[in-house]
Amino acid sequence: MNMQNVHVIEHPLVQHKISLMRDANTGSKEFRELVSETAMLMSYEATRNLPLKEVEIKTPRHYTKSKVISGYKMALIPILRGGLPMAEGVSKLIPTVKIGHVGAFREPSTGETVKYYAKFPADINERHAIIVDTMLATGGAGVLTANELKKVGVKDIKYMCLIASPEGLEALTSAHPDIDIYCCCIDKGLDENNYIVPGLGDAGDRIFGTK
Ligand code: URA
């Protein structure tokens, strides 16, 4: 597997929050907040390359040159459902971001990932996209989402998840070797139901309290 584009965020605040999320005793409200906060922290790494330009600013006492982000339009693409609180967290730091959504499910008879929803901002082809999902498990939804974005002309795509499996990383890096992947942990692998082991369970159910 080509790990060159895989970035594991080992910051202590991020690792601490992951442990709280792994804990089966963490309830839905806290879990949802942790997902959002962790994504916000992760976006520090995923946005390191944003271009800056110098502007002149008048402080209350002086003029000075200072830097602002310039000419970089972004889109966040949460994969339903787990990506939703991640998009909420990142958009607190980047309020001008536009948000698209992708929903996919795994067809049990074929194992194929099937899209049931995709809606992107009208100017998506002019934007730099960050796909957000809690778990990179089989990689099916991540690969499908990147395919959909490339079909509509997006050239720069990043992928952010909380926990990745080696299988998911293999699938995403081989289908899309141009994508930088940001995660907090790489776990052991998938179980027979395609859940990540040890993982944190079903992220969608834990976020929305549906189980
Ligand atoms: N989706 C989840 O929510 N959890 C997993 O472990 C794998 C996929």
Tab-separated table of C-alpha atoms and ligand atoms in Angstrom:
chain	number	residue	atom	x	y	z
A	1	MET	CA	0.000	0.000	0.000
A	2	ASN	CA	1.240	3.490	-0.821
A	3	MET	CA	1.208	5.306	2.545
A	4	GLN	CA	2.789	8.462	1.170
A	5	ASN	CA	-0.538	10.333	1.127
A	6	VAL	CA	-1.803	8.977	4.453
A	7	HIS	CA	-1.458	11.385	7.376
A	8	VAL	CA	-2.143	10.076	10.893
A	9	ILE	CA	-2.889	12.929	13.298
A	10	GLU	CA	-1.247	12.016	16.565
A	11	HIS	CA	-1.930	15.214	18.475
A	12	PRO	CA	-2.740	14.373	22.145
A	13	LEU	CA	-6.054	16.267	22.090
A	14	VAL	CA	-7.174	14.260	19.074
A	15	GLN	CA	-6.026	10.927	20.535
A	16	HIS	CA	-7.771	11.667	23.852
A	17	LYS	CA	-11.054	12.418	22.080
A	18	ILE	CA	-10.766	9.221	20.021
A	19	SER	CA	-10.450	7.208	23.261
A	20	LEU	CA	-13.594	8.865	24.637
A	21	MET	CA	-15.439	8.000	21.410
A	22	ARG	CA	-14.246	4.373	21.472
A	23	ASP	CA	-15.667	3.966	25.010
A	24	ALA	CA	-19.034	2.156	24.781
A	25	ASN	CA	-20.235	4.164	27.817
A	26	THR	CA	-20.018	7.495	25.981
A	27	GLY	CA	-23.569	8.655	25.229
A	28	SER	CA	-24.953	10.104	22.034
A	29	LYS	CA	-24.782	13.832	22.889
A	30	GLU	CA	-21.146	13.620	24.044
A	31	PHE	CA	-20.225	11.357	21.111
A	32	ARG	CA	-21.702	13.810	18.578
A	33	GLU	CA	-19.832	16.735	20.177
A	34	LEU	CA	-16.569	14.750	20.179
A	35	VAL	CA	-16.924	13.926	16.472
A	36	SER	CA	-17.425	17.602	15.689
A	37	GLU	CA	-14.531	18.786	17.907
A	38	THR	CA	-12.124	16.159	16.563
A	39	ALA	CA	-12.928	17.098	12.963
A	40	MET	CA	-12.327	20.742	13.846
A	41	LEU	CA	-8.876	19.885	15.239
A	42	MET	CA	-8.074	17.661	12.238
A	43	SER	CA	-8.819	20.495	9.837
A	44	TYR	CA	-5.691	22.295	11.140
A	45	GLU	CA	-3.637	19.606	9.343
A	46	ALA	CA	-5.881	19.260	6.292
A	47	THR	CA	-5.773	23.024	5.602
A	48	ARG	CA	-2.050	23.586	6.147
A	49	ASN	CA	-1.541	24.416	2.445
A	50	LEU	CA	-4.093	27.251	2.172
A	51	PRO	CA	-2.590	30.183	0.259
A	52	LEU	CA	-2.132	33.480	2.087
A	53	LYS	CA	-1.819	36.997	0.739
A	54	GLU	CA	-0.598	40.079	2.488
A	55	VAL	CA	-3.042	42.915	3.149
A	56	GLU	CA	-2.684	46.272	4.853
A	57	ILE	CA	-4.689	46.608	8.068
A	58	LYS	CA	-5.301	49.542	10.380
A	59	THR	CA	-5.080	48.437	14.001
A	60	PRO	CA	-6.506	50.813	16.660
A	61	ARG	CA	-3.039	52.494	16.801
A	62	HIS	CA	-1.009	51.628	13.671
A	63	TYR	CA	-1.018	50.388	10.088
A	64	THR	CA	0.460	46.965	9.512
A	65	LYS	CA	0.769	44.284	6.891
A	66	SER	CA	-1.004	41.070	7.808
A	67	LYS	CA	-2.011	37.830	6.090
A	68	VAL	CA	-5.414	36.520	4.980
A	69	ILE	CA	-6.483	33.372	3.120
A	70	SER	CA	-6.963	34.270	-0.499
A	71	GLY	CA	-8.359	32.731	-3.683
A	72	TYR	CA	-9.144	29.331	-2.224
A	73	LYS	CA	-12.766	28.206	-2.368
A	74	MET	CA	-13.577	25.078	-0.430
A	75	ALA	CA	-16.366	22.534	-0.263
A	76	LEU	CA	-17.014	19.973	2.435
A	77	ILE	CA	-18.615	16.708	1.398
A	78	PRO	CA	-19.946	14.762	4.373
A	79	ILE	CA	-20.836	11.147	3.623
A	80	LEU	CA	-24.202	10.363	5.257
A	81	ARG	CA	-24.686	9.920	8.105
A	82	GLY	CA	-21.407	9.866	10.018
A	83	GLY	CA	-19.851	12.794	8.195
A	84	LEU	CA	-22.544	15.288	9.253
A	85	PRO	CA	-21.143	16.374	12.656
A	86	MET	CA	-17.640	16.420	11.120
A	87	ALA	CA	-18.822	18.954	8.529
A	88	GLU	CA	-20.420	20.973	11.312
A	89	GLY	CA	-17.107	21.082	13.225
A	90	VAL	CA	-14.954	22.019	10.227
A	91	SER	CA	-17.399	24.679	9.027
A	92	LYS	CA	-17.060	26.495	12.373
A	93	LEU	CA	-13.425	27.169	11.447
A	94	ILE	CA	-14.089	27.818	7.750
A	95	PRO	CA	-17.436	29.645	7.652
A	96	THR	CA	-17.308	30.376	3.889
A	97	VAL	CA	-17.216	26.702	2.999
A	98	LYS	CA	-20.088	25.249	0.954
A	99	ILE	CA	-21.430	21.816	1.795
A	100	GLY	CA	-22.488	18.950	-0.488
A	101	HIS	CA	-23.736	15.523	0.588
A	102	VAL	CA	-23.329	11.948	-0.584
A	103	GLY	CA	-25.312	8.948	0.628
A	104	ALA	CA	-24.396	5.378	-0.282
A	105	PHE	CA	-25.236	1.881	0.885
A	106	ARG	CA	-23.696	-1.524	0.406
A	107	GLU	CA	-25.855	-3.870	-1.684
A	108	PRO	CA	-25.809	-7.085	0.397
A	109	SER	CA	-26.192	-9.471	-2.558
A	110	THR	CA	-23.242	-8.076	-4.540
A	111	GLY	CA	-21.195	-6.194	-1.927
A	112	GLU	CA	-21.230	-3.248	-4.324
A	113	THR	CA	-21.478	0.312	-2.946
A	114	VAL	CA	-24.521	2.044	-4.443
A	115	LYS	CA	-25.182	5.807	-4.394
A	116	TYR	CA	-28.667	6.864	-3.231
A	117	TYR	CA	-28.008	10.607	-2.895
A	118	ALA	CA	-25.533	13.174	-4.200
A	119	LYS	CA	-25.963	16.933	-4.169
A	120	PHE	CA	-23.082	19.376	-4.621
A	121	PRO	CA	-22.785	23.177	-4.603
A	122	ALA	CA	-23.452	24.622	-8.104
A	123	ASP	CA	-19.848	25.876	-8.458
A	124	ILE	CA	-18.270	22.658	-7.118
A	125	ASN	CA	-15.872	22.418	-10.102
A	126	GLU	CA	-14.171	25.649	-8.900
A	127	ARG	CA	-13.727	24.383	-5.349
A	128	HIS	CA	-11.212	22.333	-3.374
A	129	ALA	CA	-13.121	19.490	-1.765
A	130	ILE	CA	-12.687	17.754	1.574
A	131	ILE	CA	-14.687	14.536	1.929
A	132	VAL	CA	-15.528	13.858	5.594
A	133	ASP	CA	-16.647	10.531	7.069
A	134	THR	CA	-16.198	9.039	10.516
A	135	MET	CA	-15.005	5.569	9.450
A	136	LEU	CA	-12.997	4.457	6.419
A	137	ALA	CA	-14.089	0.798	6.547
A	138	THR	CA	-14.269	-0.994	3.160
A	139	GLY	CA	-13.521	2.295	1.386
A	140	GLY	CA	-16.550	1.825	-0.911
A	141	ALA	CA	-18.301	5.086	0.004
A	142	GLY	CA	-15.059	7.085	-0.043
A	143	VAL	CA	-14.072	5.795	-3.494
A	144	LEU	CA	-17.612	6.414	-4.813
A	145	THR	CA	-17.680	9.978	-3.430
A	146	ALA	CA	-14.302	10.824	-4.962
A	147	ASN	CA	-15.529	9.358	-8.289
A	148	GLU	CA	-18.643	11.564	-8.157
A	149	LEU	CA	-16.566	14.673	-7.422
A	150	LYS	CA	-14.124	13.960	-10.252
A	151	LYS	CA	-17.064	13.398	-12.654
A	152	VAL	CA	-18.221	16.985	-12.024
A	153	GLY	CA	-14.747	18.416	-12.512
A	154	VAL	CA	-13.256	18.674	-9.011
A	155	LYS	CA	-9.479	18.483	-9.277
A	156	ASP	CA	-8.268	18.790	-5.699
A	157	ILE	CA	-9.769	16.343	-3.192
A	158	LYS	CA	-8.807	15.498	0.383
A	159	TYR	CA	-10.376	12.824	2.561
A	160	MET	CA	-10.744	13.086	6.336
A	161	CYS	CA	-11.954	10.310	8.677
A	162	LEU	CA	-11.606	9.519	12.371
A	163	ILE	CA	-10.616	5.839	12.105
A	164	ALA	CA	-9.318	3.994	9.039
A	165	SER	CA	-8.958	0.283	8.354
A	166	PRO	CA	-6.006	-1.038	6.333
A	167	GLU	CA	-8.556	-2.431	3.825
A	168	GLY	CA	-10.188	0.988	3.378
A	169	LEU	CA	-6.834	2.712	2.979
A	170	GLU	CA	-5.798	0.158	0.366
A	171	ALA	CA	-9.050	0.687	-1.585
A	172	LEU	CA	-8.922	4.497	-1.464
A	173	THR	CA	-5.189	4.928	-2.143
A	174	SER	CA	-5.272	2.520	-5.108
A	175	ALA	CA	-8.441	4.005	-6.679
A	176	HIS	CA	-7.379	7.610	-6.012
A	177	PRO	CA	-3.603	7.893	-5.554
A	178	ASP	CA	-3.865	11.691	-5.890
A	179	ILE	CA	-5.934	12.136	-2.696
A	180	ASP	CA	-4.404	13.055	0.662
A	181	ILE	CA	-6.016	11.072	3.481
A	182	TYR	CA	-6.167	12.352	7.067
A	183	CYS	CA	-7.122	10.030	9.919
A	184	CYS	CA	-6.531	9.770	13.677
A	185	CYS	CA	-5.883	6.003	13.888
A	186	ILE	CA	-5.371	2.994	11.655
A	187	ASP	CA	-7.089	0.057	13.347
A	188	LYS	CA	-6.490	-3.707	12.941
A	189	GLY	CA	-9.030	-4.442	10.214
A	190	LEU	CA	-12.632	-5.343	9.414
A	191	ASP	CA	-14.816	-7.992	11.013
A	192	GLU	CA	-17.239	-10.267	9.092
A	193	ASN	CA	-19.857	-7.459	9.057
A	194	ASN	CA	-17.361	-4.878	7.763
A	195	TYR	CA	-17.143	-3.093	11.111
A	196	ILE	CA	-13.729	-1.741	12.043
A	197	VAL	CA	-11.973	-3.664	14.862
A	198	PRO	CA	-11.588	-2.391	17.560
A	199	GLY	CA	-13.241	0.726	16.084
A	200	LEU	CA	-16.019	2.521	17.904
A	201	GLY	CA	-19.134	0.671	16.732
A	202	ASP	CA	-21.665	2.084	14.303
A	203	ALA	CA	-20.798	5.768	14.168
A	204	GLY	CA	-24.150	6.819	12.638
A	205	ASP	CA	-26.129	5.046	15.357
A	206	ARG	CA	-23.935	6.490	18.103
A	207	ILE	CA	-24.157	10.037	16.691
A	208	PHE	CA	-27.920	10.009	16.232
A	209	GLY	CA	-28.916	7.599	19.036
A	210	THR	CA	-30.659	5.276	16.596
A	211	LYS	CA	-29.798	2.069	18.444
B	1	URA	N1	-19.217	2.203	9.718
B	1	URA	C1	-19.295	2.410	11.049
B	1	URA	O1	-20.074	3.222	11.517
B	1	URA	N2	-18.481	1.702	11.843
B	1	URA	C2	-17.610	0.801	11.376
B	1	URA	O2	-16.883	0.190	12.156
B	1	URA	C3	-17.544	0.602	9.991
B	1	URA	C4	-18.363	1.319	9.170
